[in-house]
mmCIF file of C-alpha atoms in Angstrom:
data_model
loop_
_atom_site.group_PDB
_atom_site.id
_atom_site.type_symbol
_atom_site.label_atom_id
_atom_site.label_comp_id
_atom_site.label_asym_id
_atom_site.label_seq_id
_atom_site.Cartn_x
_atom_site.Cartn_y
_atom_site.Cartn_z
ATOM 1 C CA UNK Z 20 86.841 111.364 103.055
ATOM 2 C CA UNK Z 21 83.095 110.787 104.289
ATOM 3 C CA UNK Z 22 81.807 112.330 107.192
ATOM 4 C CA UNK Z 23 79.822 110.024 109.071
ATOM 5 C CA UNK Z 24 78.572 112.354 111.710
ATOM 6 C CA UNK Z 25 74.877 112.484 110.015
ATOM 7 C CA UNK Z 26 74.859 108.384 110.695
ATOM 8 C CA UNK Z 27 76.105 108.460 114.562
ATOM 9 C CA UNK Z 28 77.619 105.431 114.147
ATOM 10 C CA UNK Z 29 78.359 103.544 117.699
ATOM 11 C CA UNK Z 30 82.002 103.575 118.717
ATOM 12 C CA UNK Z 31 84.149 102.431 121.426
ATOM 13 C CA UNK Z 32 86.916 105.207 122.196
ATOM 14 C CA UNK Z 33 90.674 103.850 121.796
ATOM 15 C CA UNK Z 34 92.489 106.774 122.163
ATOM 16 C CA UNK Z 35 92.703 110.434 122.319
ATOM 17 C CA UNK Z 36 95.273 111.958 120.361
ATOM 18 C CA UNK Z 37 97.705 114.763 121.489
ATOM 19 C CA UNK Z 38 96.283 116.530 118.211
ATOM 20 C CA UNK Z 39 93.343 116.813 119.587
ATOM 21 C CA UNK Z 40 92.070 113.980 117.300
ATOM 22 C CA UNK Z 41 90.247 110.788 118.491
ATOM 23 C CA UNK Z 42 90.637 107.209 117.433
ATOM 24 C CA UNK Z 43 87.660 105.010 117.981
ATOM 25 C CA UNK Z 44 86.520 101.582 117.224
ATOM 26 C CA UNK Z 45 83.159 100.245 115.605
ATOM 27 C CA UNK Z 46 81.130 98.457 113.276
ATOM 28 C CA UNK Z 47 82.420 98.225 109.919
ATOM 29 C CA UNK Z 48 81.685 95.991 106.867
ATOM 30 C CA UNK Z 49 83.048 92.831 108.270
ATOM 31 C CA UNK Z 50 83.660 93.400 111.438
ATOM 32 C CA UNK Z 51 83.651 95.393 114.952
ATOM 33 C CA UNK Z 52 86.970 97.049 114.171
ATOM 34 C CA UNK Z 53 86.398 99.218 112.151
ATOM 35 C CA UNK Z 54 88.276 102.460 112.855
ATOM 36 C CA UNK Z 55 86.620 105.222 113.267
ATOM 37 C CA UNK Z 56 88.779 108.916 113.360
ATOM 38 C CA UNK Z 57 87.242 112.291 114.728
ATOM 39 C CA UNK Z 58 89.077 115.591 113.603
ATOM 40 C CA UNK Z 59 89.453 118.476 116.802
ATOM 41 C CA UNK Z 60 86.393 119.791 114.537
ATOM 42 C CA UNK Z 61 84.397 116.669 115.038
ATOM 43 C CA UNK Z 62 84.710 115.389 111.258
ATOM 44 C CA UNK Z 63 84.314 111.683 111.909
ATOM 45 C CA UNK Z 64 85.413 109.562 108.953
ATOM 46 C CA UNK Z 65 87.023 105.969 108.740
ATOM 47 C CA UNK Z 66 90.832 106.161 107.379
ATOM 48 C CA UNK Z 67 91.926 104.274 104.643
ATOM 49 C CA UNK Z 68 94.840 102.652 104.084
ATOM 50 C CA UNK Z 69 95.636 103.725 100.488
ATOM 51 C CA UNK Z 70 95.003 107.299 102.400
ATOM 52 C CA UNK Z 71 97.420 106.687 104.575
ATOM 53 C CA UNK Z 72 99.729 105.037 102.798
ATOM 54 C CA UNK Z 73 99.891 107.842 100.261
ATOM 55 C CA UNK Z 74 100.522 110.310 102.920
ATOM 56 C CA UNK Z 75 103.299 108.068 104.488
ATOM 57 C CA UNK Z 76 104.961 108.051 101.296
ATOM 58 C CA UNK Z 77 104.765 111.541 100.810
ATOM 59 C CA UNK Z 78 106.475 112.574 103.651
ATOM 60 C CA UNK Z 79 109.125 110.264 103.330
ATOM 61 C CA UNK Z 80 110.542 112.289 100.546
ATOM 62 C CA UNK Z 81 110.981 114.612 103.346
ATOM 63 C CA UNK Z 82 112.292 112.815 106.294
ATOM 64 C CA UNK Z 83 113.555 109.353 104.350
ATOM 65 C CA UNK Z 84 111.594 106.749 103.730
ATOM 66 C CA UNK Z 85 113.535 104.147 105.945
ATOM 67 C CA UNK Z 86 113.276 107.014 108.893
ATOM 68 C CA UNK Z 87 109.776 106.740 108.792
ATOM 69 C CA UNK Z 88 110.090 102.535 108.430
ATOM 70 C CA UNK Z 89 112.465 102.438 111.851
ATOM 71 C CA UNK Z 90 109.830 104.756 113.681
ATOM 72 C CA UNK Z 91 106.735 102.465 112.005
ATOM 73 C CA UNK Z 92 108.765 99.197 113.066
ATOM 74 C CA UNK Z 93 109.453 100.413 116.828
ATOM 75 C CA UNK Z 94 105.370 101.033 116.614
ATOM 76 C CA UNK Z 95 104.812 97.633 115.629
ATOM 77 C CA UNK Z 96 107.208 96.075 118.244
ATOM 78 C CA UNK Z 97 105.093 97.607 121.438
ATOM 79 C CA UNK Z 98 101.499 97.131 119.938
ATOM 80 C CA UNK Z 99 100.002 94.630 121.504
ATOM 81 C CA UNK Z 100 96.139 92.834 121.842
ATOM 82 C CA UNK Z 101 94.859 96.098 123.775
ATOM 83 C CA UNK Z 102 91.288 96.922 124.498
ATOM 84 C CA UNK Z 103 92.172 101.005 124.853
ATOM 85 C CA UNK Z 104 95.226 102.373 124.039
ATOM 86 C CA UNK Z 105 98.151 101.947 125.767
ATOM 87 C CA UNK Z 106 99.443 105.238 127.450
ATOM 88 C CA UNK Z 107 103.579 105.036 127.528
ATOM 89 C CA UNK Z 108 102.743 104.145 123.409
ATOM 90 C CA UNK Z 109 100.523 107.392 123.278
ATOM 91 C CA UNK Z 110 103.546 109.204 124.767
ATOM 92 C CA UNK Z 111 105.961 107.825 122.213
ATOM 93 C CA UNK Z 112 103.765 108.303 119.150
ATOM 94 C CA UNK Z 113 103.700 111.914 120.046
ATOM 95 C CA UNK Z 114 107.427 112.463 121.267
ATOM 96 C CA UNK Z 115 108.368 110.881 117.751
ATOM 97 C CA UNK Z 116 106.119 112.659 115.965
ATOM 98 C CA UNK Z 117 107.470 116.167 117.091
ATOM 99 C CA UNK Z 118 111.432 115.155 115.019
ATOM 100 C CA UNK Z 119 109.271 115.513 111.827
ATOM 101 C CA UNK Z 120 108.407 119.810 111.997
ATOM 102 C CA UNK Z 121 105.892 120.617 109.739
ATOM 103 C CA UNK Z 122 104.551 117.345 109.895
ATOM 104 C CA UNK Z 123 104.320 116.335 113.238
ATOM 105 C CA UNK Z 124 100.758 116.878 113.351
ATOM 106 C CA UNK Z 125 99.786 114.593 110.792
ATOM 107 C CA UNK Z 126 102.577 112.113 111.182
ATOM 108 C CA UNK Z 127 101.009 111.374 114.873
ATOM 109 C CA UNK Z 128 98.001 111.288 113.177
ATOM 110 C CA UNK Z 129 99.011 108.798 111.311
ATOM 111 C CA UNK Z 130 100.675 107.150 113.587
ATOM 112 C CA UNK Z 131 97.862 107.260 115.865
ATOM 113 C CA UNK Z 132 96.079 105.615 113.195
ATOM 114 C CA UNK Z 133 98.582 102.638 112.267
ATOM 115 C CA UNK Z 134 98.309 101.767 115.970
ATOM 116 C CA UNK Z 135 94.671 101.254 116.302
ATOM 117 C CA UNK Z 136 94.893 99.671 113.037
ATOM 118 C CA UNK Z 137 97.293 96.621 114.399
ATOM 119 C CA UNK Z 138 95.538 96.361 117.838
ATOM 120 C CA UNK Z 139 92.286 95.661 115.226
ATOM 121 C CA UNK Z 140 93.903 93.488 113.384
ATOM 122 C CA UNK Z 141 95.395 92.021 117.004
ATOM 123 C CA UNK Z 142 91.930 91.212 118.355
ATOM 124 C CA UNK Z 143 89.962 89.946 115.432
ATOM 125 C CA UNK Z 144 88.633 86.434 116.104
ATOM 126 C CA UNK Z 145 90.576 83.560 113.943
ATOM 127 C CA UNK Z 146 93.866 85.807 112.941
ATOM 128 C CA UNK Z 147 95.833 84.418 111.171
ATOM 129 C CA UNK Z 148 98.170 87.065 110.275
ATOM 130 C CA UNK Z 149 97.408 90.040 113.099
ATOM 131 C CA UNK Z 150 99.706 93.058 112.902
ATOM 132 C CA UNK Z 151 101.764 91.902 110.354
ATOM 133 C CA UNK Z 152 99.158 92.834 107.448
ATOM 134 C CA UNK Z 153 99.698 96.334 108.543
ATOM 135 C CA UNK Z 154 103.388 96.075 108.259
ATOM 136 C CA UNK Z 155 103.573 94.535 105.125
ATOM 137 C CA UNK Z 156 101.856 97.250 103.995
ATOM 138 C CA UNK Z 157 103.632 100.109 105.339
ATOM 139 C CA UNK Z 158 107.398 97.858 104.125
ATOM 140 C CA UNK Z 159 105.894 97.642 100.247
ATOM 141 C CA UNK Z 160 105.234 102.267 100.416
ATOM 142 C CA UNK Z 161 108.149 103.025 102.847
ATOM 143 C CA UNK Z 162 111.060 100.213 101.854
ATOM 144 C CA UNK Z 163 109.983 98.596 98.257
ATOM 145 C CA UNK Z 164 108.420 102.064 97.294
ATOM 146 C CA UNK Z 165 105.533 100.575 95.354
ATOM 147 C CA UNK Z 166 102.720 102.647 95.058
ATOM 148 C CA UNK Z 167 100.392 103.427 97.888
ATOM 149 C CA UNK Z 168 97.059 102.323 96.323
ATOM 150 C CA UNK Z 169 98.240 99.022 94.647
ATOM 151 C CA UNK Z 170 100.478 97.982 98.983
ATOM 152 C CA UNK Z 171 96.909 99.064 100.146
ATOM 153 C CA UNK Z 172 94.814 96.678 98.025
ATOM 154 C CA UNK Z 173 97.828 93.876 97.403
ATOM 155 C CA UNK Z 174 96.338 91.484 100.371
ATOM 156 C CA UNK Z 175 93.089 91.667 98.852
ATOM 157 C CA UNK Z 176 91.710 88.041 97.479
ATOM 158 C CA UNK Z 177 94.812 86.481 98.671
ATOM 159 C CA UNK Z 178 95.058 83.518 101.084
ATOM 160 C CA UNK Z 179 95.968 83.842 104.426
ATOM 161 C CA UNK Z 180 99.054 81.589 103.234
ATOM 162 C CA UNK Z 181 100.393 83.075 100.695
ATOM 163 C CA UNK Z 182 100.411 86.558 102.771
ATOM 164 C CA UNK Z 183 102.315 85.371 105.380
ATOM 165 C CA UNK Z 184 104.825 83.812 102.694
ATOM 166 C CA UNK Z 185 105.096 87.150 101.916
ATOM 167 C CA UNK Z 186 106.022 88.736 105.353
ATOM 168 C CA UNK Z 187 108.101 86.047 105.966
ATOM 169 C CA UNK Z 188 110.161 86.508 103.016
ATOM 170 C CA UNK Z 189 110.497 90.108 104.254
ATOM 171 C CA UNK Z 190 111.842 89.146 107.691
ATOM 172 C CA UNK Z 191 108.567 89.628 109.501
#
């Protein structure tokens, strides 16, 4: 994890977190959607999806894997092209969060996360896939159970195509 504080990087708030977290939007290596998270302490840092990923997996072991899927697909279903976040989503994320203990914290973190990631993906110019990057993903940690780092970097060099060959095949 990097703290970017010492660049002040300029960000477009999506959402604040019932964690006390914050979810923001800015200029990354490709693009303006970049996602930018700041901790309740003010670490600001830019998630990763191997990061994620790893920590999705993790608790899974916990809660069940396809538990974790069904809550991730219901996400999916109500995220939409959104410039901020959408509140009755907010609400959810943190409702659902709370069934998982110990975890709810960083599971709405996550969570949190995941969202803003699929809005990004929602409103980049010439999509091709949108969202469904993000799911096929979180399907090859939470349902296939491949390994976090290899589902975060599988898309990587591959043709808009062949990726969606691949969600297809997976119902999506």
């Amino acid at each position: 994890m990097t703290d970017l504080r010492s660049d002040e990087p300029k960000t477009r708030l999506f959402a604040r977190l019932k964690t006390g977290s914050k979810l923001s939007f800015g200029r990354g290596k490709f693009d303006d959607w970049c996602i930018y998270f700041e901790s309740p302490s003010g670490v600001l840092y830019f998630p990763k999806d191997s990061q994620y990923f790893r920590s999705l997996d993790t608790i899974g072991f916990s809660f069940g894997h396809k538990n974790l899927y069904e809550h991730f697909v219901s996400l999916y279903d109500n995220t939409a092209d959104e410039e901020v976040a959408n509140p009755e989503v907010m609400e959810w994320i943190h409702f659902m969060a709370r069934s998982y203990a110990e975890e709810a914290i960083r599971v709405e973190n996550i969570f949190g996360i995941l969202y803003a990631g699929m809005v990004a993906e929602e409103r980049k110019e010439n999509k091709v896939l949108g969202k469904r990057i993000k799911r096929l993903g979180v399907h090859q940690v939470l349902i296939e159970r491949l390994d976090p780092e290899y589902a975060a970097n599988f898309s990587r060099g591959m043709k808009a195509a062949q990726l969606k060959i691949e969600c297809e095949m997976r119902g999506f």
